[in-house]
Short mmCIF file of C-alpha atoms in Angstrom, two decimals:
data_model
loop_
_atom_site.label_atom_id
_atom_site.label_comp_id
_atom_site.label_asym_id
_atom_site.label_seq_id
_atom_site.Cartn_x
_atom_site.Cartn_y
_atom_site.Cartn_z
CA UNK F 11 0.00 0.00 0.00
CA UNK F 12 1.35 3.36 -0.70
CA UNK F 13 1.59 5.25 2.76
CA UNK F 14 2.63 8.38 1.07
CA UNK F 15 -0.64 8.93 -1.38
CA UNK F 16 -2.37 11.16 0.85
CA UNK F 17 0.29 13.50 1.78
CA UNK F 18 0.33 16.98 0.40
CA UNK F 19 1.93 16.80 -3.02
CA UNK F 20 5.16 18.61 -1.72
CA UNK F 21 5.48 16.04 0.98
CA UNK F 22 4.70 12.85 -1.38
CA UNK F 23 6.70 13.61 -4.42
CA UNK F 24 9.85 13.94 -1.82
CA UNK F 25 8.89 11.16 0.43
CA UNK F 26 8.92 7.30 -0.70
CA UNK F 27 7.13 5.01 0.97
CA UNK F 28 10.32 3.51 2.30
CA UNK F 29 11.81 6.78 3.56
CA UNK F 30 8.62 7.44 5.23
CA UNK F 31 8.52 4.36 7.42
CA UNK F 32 12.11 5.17 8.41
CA UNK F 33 11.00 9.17 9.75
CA UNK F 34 8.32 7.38 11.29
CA UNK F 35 10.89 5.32 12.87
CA UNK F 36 12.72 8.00 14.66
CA UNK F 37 9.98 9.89 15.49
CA UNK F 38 8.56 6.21 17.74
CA UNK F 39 12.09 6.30 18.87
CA UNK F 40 12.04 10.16 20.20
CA UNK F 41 8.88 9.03 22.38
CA UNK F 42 10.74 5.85 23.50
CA UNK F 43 13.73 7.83 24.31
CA UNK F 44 12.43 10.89 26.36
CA UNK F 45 9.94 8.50 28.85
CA UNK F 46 12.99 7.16 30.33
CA UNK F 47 12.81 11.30 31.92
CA UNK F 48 9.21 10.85 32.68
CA UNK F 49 9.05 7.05 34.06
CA UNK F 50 12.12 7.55 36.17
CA UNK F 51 12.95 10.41 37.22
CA UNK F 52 9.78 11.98 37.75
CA UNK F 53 7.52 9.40 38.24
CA UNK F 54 8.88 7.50 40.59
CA UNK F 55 12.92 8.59 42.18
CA UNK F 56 13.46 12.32 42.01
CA UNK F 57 9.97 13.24 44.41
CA UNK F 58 11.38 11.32 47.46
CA UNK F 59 15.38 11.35 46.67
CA UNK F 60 15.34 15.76 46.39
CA UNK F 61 13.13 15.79 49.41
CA UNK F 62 15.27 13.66 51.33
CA UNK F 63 18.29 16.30 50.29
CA UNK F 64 16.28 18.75 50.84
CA UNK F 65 16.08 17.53 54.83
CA UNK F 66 19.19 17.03 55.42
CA UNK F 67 19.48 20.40 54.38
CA UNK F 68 16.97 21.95 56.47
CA UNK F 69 17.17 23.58 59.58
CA UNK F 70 15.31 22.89 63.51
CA UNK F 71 12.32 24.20 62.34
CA UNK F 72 12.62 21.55 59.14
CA UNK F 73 12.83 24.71 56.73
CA UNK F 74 14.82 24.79 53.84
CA UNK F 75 15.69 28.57 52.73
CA UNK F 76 16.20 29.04 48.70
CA UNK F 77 16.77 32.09 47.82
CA UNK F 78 16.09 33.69 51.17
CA UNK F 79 12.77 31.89 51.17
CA UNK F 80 11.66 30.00 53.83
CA UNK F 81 9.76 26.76 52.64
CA UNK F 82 9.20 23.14 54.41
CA UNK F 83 11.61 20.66 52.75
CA UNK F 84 8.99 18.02 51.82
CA UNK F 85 7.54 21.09 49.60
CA UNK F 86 10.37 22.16 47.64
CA UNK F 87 9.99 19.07 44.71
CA UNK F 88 6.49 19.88 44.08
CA UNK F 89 7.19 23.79 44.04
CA UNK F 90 9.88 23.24 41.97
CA UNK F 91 8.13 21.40 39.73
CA UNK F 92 5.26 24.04 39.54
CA UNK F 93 8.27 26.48 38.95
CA UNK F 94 9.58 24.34 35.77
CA UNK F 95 6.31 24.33 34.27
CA UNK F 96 5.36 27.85 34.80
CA UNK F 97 8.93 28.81 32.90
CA UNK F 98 8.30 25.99 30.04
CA UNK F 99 4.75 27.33 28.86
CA UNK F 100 7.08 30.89 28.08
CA UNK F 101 10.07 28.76 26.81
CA UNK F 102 7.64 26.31 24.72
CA UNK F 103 5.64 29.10 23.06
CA UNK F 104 8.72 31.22 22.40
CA UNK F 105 10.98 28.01 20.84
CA UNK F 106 7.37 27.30 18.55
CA UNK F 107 7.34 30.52 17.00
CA UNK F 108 11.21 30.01 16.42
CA UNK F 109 11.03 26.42 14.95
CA UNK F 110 8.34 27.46 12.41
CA UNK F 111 9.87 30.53 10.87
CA UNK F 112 13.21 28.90 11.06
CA UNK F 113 12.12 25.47 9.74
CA UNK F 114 14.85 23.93 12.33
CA UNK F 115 12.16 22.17 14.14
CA UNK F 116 14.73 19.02 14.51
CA UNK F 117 17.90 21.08 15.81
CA UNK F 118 15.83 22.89 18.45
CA UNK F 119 14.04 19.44 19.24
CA UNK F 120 17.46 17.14 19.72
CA UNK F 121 19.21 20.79 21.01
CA UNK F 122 16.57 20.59 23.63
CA UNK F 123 16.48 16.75 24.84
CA UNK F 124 20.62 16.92 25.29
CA UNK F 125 20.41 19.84 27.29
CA UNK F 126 17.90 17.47 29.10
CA UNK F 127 19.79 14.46 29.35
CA UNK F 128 22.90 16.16 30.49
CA UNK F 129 20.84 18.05 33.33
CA UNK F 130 19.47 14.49 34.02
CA UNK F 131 23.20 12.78 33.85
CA UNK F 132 24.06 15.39 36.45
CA UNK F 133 21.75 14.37 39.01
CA UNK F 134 24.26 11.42 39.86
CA UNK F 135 26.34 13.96 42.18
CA UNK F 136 23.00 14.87 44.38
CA UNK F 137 23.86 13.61 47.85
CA UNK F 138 24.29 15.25 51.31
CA UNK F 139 22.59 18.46 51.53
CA UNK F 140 22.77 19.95 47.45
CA UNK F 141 18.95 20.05 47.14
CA UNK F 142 19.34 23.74 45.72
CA UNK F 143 22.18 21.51 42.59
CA UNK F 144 19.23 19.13 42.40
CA UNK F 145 16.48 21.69 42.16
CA UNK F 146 18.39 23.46 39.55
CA UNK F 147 19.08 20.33 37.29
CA UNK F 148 15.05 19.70 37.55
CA UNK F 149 14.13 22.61 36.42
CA UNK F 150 16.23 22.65 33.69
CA UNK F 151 15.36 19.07 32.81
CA UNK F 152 11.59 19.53 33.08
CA UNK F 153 12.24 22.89 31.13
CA UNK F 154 13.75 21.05 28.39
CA UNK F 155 11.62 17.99 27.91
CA UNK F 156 8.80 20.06 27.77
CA UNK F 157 9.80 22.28 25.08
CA UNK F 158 11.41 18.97 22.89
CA UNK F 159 8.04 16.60 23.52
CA UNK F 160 6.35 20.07 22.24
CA UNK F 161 8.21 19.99 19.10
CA UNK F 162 8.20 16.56 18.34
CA UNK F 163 4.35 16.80 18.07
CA UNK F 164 4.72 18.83 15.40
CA UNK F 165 6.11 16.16 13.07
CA UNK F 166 2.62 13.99 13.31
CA UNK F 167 0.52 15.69 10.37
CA UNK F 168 3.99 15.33 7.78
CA UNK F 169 4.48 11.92 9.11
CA UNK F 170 0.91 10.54 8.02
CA UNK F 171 -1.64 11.23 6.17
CA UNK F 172 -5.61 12.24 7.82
CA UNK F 173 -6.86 8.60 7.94
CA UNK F 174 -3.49 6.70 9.16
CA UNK F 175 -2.71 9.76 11.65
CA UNK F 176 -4.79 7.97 15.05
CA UNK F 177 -2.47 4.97 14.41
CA UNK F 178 0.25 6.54 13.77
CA UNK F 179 -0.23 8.74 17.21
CA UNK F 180 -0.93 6.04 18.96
CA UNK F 181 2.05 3.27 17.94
CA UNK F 182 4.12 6.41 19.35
CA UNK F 183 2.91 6.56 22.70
CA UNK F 184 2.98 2.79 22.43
CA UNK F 185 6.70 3.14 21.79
CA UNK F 186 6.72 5.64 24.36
CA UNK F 187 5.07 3.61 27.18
CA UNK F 188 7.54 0.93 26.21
CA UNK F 189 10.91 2.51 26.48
CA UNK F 190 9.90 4.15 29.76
CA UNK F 191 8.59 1.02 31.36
CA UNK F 192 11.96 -1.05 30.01
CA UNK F 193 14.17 1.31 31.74
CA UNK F 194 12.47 1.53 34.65
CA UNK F 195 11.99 -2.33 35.39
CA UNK F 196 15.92 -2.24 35.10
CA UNK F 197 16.33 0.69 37.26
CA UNK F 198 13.83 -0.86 39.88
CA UNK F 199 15.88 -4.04 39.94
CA UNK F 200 18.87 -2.32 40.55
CA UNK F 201 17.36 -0.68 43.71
CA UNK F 202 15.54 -3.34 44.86
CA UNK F 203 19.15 -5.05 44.91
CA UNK F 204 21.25 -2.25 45.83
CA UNK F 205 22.82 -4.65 48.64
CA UNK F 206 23.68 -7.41 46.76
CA UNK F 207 25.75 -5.23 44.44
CA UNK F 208 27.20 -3.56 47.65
CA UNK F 209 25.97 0.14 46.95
CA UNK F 210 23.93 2.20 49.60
CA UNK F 211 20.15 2.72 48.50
CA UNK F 212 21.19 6.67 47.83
CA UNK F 213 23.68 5.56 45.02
CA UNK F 214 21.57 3.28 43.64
CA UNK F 215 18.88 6.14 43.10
CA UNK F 216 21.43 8.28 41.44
CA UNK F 217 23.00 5.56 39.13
CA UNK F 218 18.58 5.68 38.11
CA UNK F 219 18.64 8.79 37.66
CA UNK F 220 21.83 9.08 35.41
CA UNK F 221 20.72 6.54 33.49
CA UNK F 222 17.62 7.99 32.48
CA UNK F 223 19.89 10.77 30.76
CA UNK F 224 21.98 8.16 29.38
CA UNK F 225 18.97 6.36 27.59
CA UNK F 226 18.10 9.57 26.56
CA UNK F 227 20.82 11.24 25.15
CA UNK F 228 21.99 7.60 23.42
CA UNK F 229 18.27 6.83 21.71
CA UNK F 230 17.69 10.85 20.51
CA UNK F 231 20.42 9.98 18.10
CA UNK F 232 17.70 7.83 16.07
CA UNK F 233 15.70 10.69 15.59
CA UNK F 234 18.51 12.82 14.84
CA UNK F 235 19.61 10.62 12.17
CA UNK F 236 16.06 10.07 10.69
CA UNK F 237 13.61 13.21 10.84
CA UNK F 238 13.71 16.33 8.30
CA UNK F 239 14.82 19.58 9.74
CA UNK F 240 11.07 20.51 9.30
CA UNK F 241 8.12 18.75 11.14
CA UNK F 242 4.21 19.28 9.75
CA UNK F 243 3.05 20.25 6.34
CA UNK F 244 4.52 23.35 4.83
CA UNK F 245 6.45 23.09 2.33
CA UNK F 246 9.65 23.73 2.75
CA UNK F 247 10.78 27.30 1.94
CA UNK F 248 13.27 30.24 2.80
CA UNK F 249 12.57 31.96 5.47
CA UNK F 250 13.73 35.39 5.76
CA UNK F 251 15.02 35.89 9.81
CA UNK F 252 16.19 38.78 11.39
CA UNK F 253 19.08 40.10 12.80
CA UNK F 254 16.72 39.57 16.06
CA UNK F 255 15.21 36.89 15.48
CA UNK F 256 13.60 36.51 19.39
CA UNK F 257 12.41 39.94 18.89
CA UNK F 258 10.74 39.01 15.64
CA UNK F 259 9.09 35.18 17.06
CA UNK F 260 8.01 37.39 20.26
CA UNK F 261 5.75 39.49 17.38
CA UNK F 262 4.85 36.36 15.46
CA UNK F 263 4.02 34.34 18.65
CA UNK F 264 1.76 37.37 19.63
CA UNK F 265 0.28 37.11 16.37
CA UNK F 266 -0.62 33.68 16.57
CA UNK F 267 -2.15 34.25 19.94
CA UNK F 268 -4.56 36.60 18.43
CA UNK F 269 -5.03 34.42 14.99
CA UNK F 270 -6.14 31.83 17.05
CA UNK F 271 -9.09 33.08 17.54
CA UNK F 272 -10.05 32.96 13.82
CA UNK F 273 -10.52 29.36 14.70
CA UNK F 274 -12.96 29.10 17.78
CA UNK F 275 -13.24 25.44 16.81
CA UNK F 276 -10.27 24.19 17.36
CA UNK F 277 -10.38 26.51 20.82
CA UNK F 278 -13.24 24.92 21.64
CA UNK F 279 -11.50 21.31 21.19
CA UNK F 280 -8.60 22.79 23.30
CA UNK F 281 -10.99 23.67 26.07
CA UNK F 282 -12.29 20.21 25.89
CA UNK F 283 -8.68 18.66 26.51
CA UNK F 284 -7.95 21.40 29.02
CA UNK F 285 -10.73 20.13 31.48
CA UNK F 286 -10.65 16.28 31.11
CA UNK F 287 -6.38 16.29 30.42
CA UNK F 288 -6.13 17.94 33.90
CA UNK F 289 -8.26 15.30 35.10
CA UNK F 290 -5.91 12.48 33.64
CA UNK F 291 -2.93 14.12 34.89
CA UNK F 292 -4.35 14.30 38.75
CA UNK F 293 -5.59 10.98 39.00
CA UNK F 294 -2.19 9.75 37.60
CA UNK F 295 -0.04 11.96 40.38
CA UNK F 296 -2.18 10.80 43.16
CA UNK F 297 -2.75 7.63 42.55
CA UNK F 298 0.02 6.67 44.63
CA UNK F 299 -0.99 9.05 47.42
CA UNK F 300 -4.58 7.42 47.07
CA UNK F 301 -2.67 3.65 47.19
CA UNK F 302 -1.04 4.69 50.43
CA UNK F 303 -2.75 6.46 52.35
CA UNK F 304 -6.43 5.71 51.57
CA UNK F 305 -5.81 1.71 51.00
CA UNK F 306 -3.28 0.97 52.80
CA UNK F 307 -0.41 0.02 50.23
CA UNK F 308 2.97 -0.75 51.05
CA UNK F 309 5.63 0.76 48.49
CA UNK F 310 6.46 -2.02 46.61
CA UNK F 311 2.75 -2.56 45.54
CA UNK F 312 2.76 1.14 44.60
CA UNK F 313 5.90 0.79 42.57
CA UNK F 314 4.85 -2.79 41.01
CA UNK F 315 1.43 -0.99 39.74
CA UNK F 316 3.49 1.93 38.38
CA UNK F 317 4.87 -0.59 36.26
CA UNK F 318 2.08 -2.50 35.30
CA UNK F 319 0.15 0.88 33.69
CA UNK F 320 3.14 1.84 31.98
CA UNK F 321 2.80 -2.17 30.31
CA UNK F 322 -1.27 -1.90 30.06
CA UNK F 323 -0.92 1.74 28.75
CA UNK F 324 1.05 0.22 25.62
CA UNK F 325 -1.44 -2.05 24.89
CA UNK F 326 -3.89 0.60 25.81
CA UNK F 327 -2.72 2.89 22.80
CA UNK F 328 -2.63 0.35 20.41
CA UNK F 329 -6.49 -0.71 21.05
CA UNK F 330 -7.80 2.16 21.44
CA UNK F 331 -5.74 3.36 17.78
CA UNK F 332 -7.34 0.23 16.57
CA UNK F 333 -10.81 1.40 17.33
CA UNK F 334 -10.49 4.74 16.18
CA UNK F 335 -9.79 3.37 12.83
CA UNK F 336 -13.17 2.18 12.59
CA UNK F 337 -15.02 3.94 14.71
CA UNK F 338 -13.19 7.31 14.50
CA UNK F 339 -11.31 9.16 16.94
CA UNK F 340 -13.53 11.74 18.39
CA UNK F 341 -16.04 8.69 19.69
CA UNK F 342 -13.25 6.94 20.52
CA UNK F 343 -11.77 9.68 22.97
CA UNK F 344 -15.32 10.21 23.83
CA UNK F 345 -15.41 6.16 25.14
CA UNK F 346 -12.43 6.58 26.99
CA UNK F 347 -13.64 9.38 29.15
CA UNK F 348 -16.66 6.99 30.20
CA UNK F 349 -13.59 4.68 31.03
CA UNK F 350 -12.34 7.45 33.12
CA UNK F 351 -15.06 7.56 35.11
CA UNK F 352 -15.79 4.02 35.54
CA UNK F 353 -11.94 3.71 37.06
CA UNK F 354 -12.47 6.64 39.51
CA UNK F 355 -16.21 4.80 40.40
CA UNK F 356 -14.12 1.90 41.11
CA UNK F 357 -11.51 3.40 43.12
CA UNK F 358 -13.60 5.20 45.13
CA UNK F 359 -15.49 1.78 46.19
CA UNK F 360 -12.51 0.38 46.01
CA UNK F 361 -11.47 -2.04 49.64
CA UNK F 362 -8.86 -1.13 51.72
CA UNK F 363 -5.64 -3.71 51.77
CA UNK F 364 -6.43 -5.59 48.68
CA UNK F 365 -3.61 -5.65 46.54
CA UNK F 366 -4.89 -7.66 43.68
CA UNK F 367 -7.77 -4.76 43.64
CA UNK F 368 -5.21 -2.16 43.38
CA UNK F 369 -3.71 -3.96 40.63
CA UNK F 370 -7.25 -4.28 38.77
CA UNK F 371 -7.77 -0.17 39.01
CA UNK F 372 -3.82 0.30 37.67
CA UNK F 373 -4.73 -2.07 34.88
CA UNK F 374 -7.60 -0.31 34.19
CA UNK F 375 -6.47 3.48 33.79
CA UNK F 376 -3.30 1.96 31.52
CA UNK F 377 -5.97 0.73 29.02
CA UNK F 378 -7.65 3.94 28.78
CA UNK F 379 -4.13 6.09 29.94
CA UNK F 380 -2.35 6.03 26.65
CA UNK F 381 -5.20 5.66 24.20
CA UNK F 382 -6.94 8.97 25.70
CA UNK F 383 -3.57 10.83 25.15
CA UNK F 384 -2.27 9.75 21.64
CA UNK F 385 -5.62 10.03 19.89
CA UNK F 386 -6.39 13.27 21.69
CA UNK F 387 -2.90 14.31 20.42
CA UNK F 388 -3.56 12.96 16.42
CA UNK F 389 -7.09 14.73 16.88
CA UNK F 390 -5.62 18.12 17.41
CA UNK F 391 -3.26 17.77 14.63
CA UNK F 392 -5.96 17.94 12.33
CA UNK F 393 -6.94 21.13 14.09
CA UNK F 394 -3.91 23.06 12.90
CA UNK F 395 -3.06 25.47 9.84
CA UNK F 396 -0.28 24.00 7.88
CA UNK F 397 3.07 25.87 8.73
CA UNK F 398 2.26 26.72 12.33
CA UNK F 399 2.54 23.28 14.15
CA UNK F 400 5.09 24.06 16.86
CA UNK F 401 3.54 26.90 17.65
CA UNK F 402 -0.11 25.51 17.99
CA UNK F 403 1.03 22.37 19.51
CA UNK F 404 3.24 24.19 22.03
CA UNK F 405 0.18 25.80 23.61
CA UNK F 406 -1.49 22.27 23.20
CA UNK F 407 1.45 21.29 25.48
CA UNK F 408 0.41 24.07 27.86
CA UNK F 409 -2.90 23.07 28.37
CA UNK F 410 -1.50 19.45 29.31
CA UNK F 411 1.30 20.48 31.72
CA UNK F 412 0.64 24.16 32.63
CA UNK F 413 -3.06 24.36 33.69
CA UNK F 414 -2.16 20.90 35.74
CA UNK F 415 -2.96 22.93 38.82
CA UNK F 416 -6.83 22.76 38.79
CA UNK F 417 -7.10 18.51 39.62
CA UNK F 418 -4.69 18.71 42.18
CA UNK F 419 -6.44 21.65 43.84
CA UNK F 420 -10.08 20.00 43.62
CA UNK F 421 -8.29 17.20 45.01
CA UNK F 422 -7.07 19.17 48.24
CA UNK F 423 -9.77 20.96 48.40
CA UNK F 424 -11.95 17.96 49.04
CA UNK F 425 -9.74 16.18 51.05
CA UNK F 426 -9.45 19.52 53.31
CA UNK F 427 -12.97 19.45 53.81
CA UNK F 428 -14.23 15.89 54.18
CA UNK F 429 -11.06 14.48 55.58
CA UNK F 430 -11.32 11.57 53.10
CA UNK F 431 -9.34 10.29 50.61
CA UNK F 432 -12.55 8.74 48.80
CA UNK F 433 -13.93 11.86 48.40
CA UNK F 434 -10.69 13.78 46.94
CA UNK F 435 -11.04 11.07 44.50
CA UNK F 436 -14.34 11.00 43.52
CA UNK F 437 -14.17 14.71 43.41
CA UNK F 438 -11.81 14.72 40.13
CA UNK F 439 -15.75 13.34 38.44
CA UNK F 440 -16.14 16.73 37.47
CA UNK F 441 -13.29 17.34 34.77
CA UNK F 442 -14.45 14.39 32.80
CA UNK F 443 -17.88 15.43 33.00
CA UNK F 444 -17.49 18.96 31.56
CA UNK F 445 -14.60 17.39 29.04
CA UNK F 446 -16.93 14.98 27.73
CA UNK F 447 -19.56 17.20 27.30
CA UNK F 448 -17.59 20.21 25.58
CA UNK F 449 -15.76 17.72 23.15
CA UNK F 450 -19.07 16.15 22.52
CA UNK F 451 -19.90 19.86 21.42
CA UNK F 452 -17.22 20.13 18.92
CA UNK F 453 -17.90 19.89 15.29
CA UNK F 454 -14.66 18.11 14.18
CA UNK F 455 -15.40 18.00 10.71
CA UNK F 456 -16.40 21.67 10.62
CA UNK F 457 -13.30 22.50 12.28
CA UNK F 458 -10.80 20.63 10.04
CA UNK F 459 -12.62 22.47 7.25
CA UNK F 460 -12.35 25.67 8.85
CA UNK F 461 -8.20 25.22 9.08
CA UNK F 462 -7.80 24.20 5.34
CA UNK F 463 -7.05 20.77 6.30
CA UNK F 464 -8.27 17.96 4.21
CA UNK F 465 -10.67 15.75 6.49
CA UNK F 466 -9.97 12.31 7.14
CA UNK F 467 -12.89 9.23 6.11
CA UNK F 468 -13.84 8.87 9.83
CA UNK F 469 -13.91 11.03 12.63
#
């Protein structure tokens, strides 16, 4: 079958069908190379490792003081986190406007994930009382993956055409879920026999956390090697840049602020992800809070069901991809939002101390985990004007890591005021509600049209 016969004309009379499978290649490789950051670091070592620096750095009072601030050291991960993300959304919009006038989309993108992986590498010399080294490697880490998983979204409408573009999506967050979950079964064999190979448990988490940089740096090669300097569909062209060229992408990225709203569709779709993303994203970071302090679950149970949704979550993509192909993507999304609240129905009724239960509900929001996310991510990329995909999927990145703030604080909230868990959980109801019904709302077909964007057989 010719994979190419769709594709713009510029794109297909460059791009044979072989050449095409091999871009594709490196792009799956990209997403297996950066979740090694993501599984590793901050899903499961950094949060407890930096705020164990962090006390040994603190004072009486169990203060830590950067920058003259006074904070309590079992804050200062998730503020610095909040502080990463709050610098990416300016670094991610910024680097979008500069990747599509430049057409360097690739250069910025691998420029980005080694400034990463270095950052990441560096974390082997936290130890003692450096929390304010290891803060400063996170942010710059979280800084940079954000801004290179931004601009590797870009390359999904050049990589396949309208009607192969949910698969597509979705064999990359496949790849994605797979790399992570490889390196971190290695990594959590290495801790969980730290004594046999004679190192202290502290070593062993930084030898993790190096080699999450490691795996990244060494696997961004593929990509490297593979991709075209420019992702999406525009042809390629000269592009005149100034002698100040930030000064010029801080006009252009104004200007596409205000052009988006020639497309309230595909603002309307963002809203849509906005609300039930930020649901995703909550029930994903306190999971493990749920696990342990709601049910009762030791830490290897929490770290063993880690694992098994990064394993279901592959699968997960791939069926859910599967679907969409016949079913389209917009129901399909649609489907796994009821699946979203079916797992939070469960958790809330969930027993305490049942382990094989616990297992059931991790198993249950992998399946629906990775297929939510890569077809909500090949459904947007029919959303955008050709030419401006970094810069429109850059604020598509925002709305999945920089409005993150609203689940957690429902969640607090309602533990704050009922004291339970159950409710905190249950509470989260509401962003998959509203998500399901604005997405239900949007006219996808209307708003490929409205882009220029040729409109894929099923929807």
């Amino acid at each position: 079958m010719n994979t190419t016969a769709h594709l713009p004309d510029h794109l297909a009379a460059a791009t044979d069908d072989r050449t095409l499978r091999r871009m594709q290649f490196g792009w799956y490789i990209n997403d297996w190379a950066n979740a090694a950051f993501s599984a590793t670091v901050l899903t499961v070592f950094l949060g407890p490792y930096l705020t164990s620096v962090a006390k040994n750095a603190a004072d009486a009072a169990g203060d830590v003081h950067p920058l003259g601030l006074s904070i309590r050291a079992g804050s200062f991960f998730p503020y610095t986190v909040s502080f990463s993300v709050l610098v990416s959304v300016a670094v991610m919009l910024l680097t979008g406007t500069v990747a599509d006038r430049t057409g360097r989309h690739k250069e910025l993108m691998c420029g980005f994930a080694y400034v990463g992986a270095i950052a990441t590498m560096g974390m082997f010399f936290l130890g003692g009382d450096r929390y304010l080294l290891g803060g400063a490697l996170l942010v710059v880490a979280n800084i940079a993956y954000a801004v290179s998983v931004a601009l590797s979204y870009a390359y999904l409408p050049g990589l396949a055409a309208p009607d192969e573009r949910d698969a597509v999506s979705s064999k990359g967050w496949a790849y994605g879920y797979a790399g992570g979950g490889l390196l971190l079964i290695a990594n959590l064999a290495l801790f969980e026999g730290h004594d046999a190979l004679g190192l202290s448990s502290g070593t062993a988490v930084r030898i993790c956390l190096a080699s999450a940089g490691l795996w990244w740096a060494l696997f961004t090669i593929v990509p490297m090697l593979r991709l075209p300097s420019r992702a999406g569909l525009a042809p390629d062209r000269a592009i005149a840049v100034p002698d100040r060229p930030a000064a010029g992408s801080l006009r252009e990225l104004a200007r596409t602020l205000r052009g988006m709203r020639e497309y309230p569709l595909t603002l309307l779709y963002l809203g849509a992800f906005l609300c039930y993303n930020d649901g995703i994203q909550t029930v994903v970071s306190q999971a493990s809070l749920y696990g342990s302090e709601e049910l009762g679950m030791d830490q290897t149970t929490l770290v063993a069901a880690v694992l098994l949704v990064q394993i279901v979550a592959i699968a997960g993509a791939l069926l859910l991809g599967r679907i969409a192909r016949r079913y389209g993507a917009k129901r399909t999304v649609l489907g796994s939002l009821v699946g979203w609240v079916v797992t939070l129905a469960l958790g809330y009724l969930m027993p305490d101390h049942q382990p094989a239960w616990f297992f059931a509900l991790a198993c249950m929001i992998g399946l629906v985990l990775g297929g939510s996310q890569a077809l909500s991510r090949s459904l947007f990329s029919h959303l955008i004007p050709a030419g401006r995909e970094a810069e429109y999927f850059s604020v598509y990145k925002i709305s999945d890591r920089g409005t993150s703030w609203m689940g957690p604080l429902v969640f607090g909230l309602a533990y704050q005021i009922t004291g339970s868990y159950r409710s905190a959980i249950i509470s989260l109801l509401v962003f998959f509600v509203i998500g399901f019904a604005v997405l239900a709302k949007v006219p996808v077909r209307r708003a490929i049209e409205a882009v220029g964007n040729p409109v894929p057989e099923r929807l």
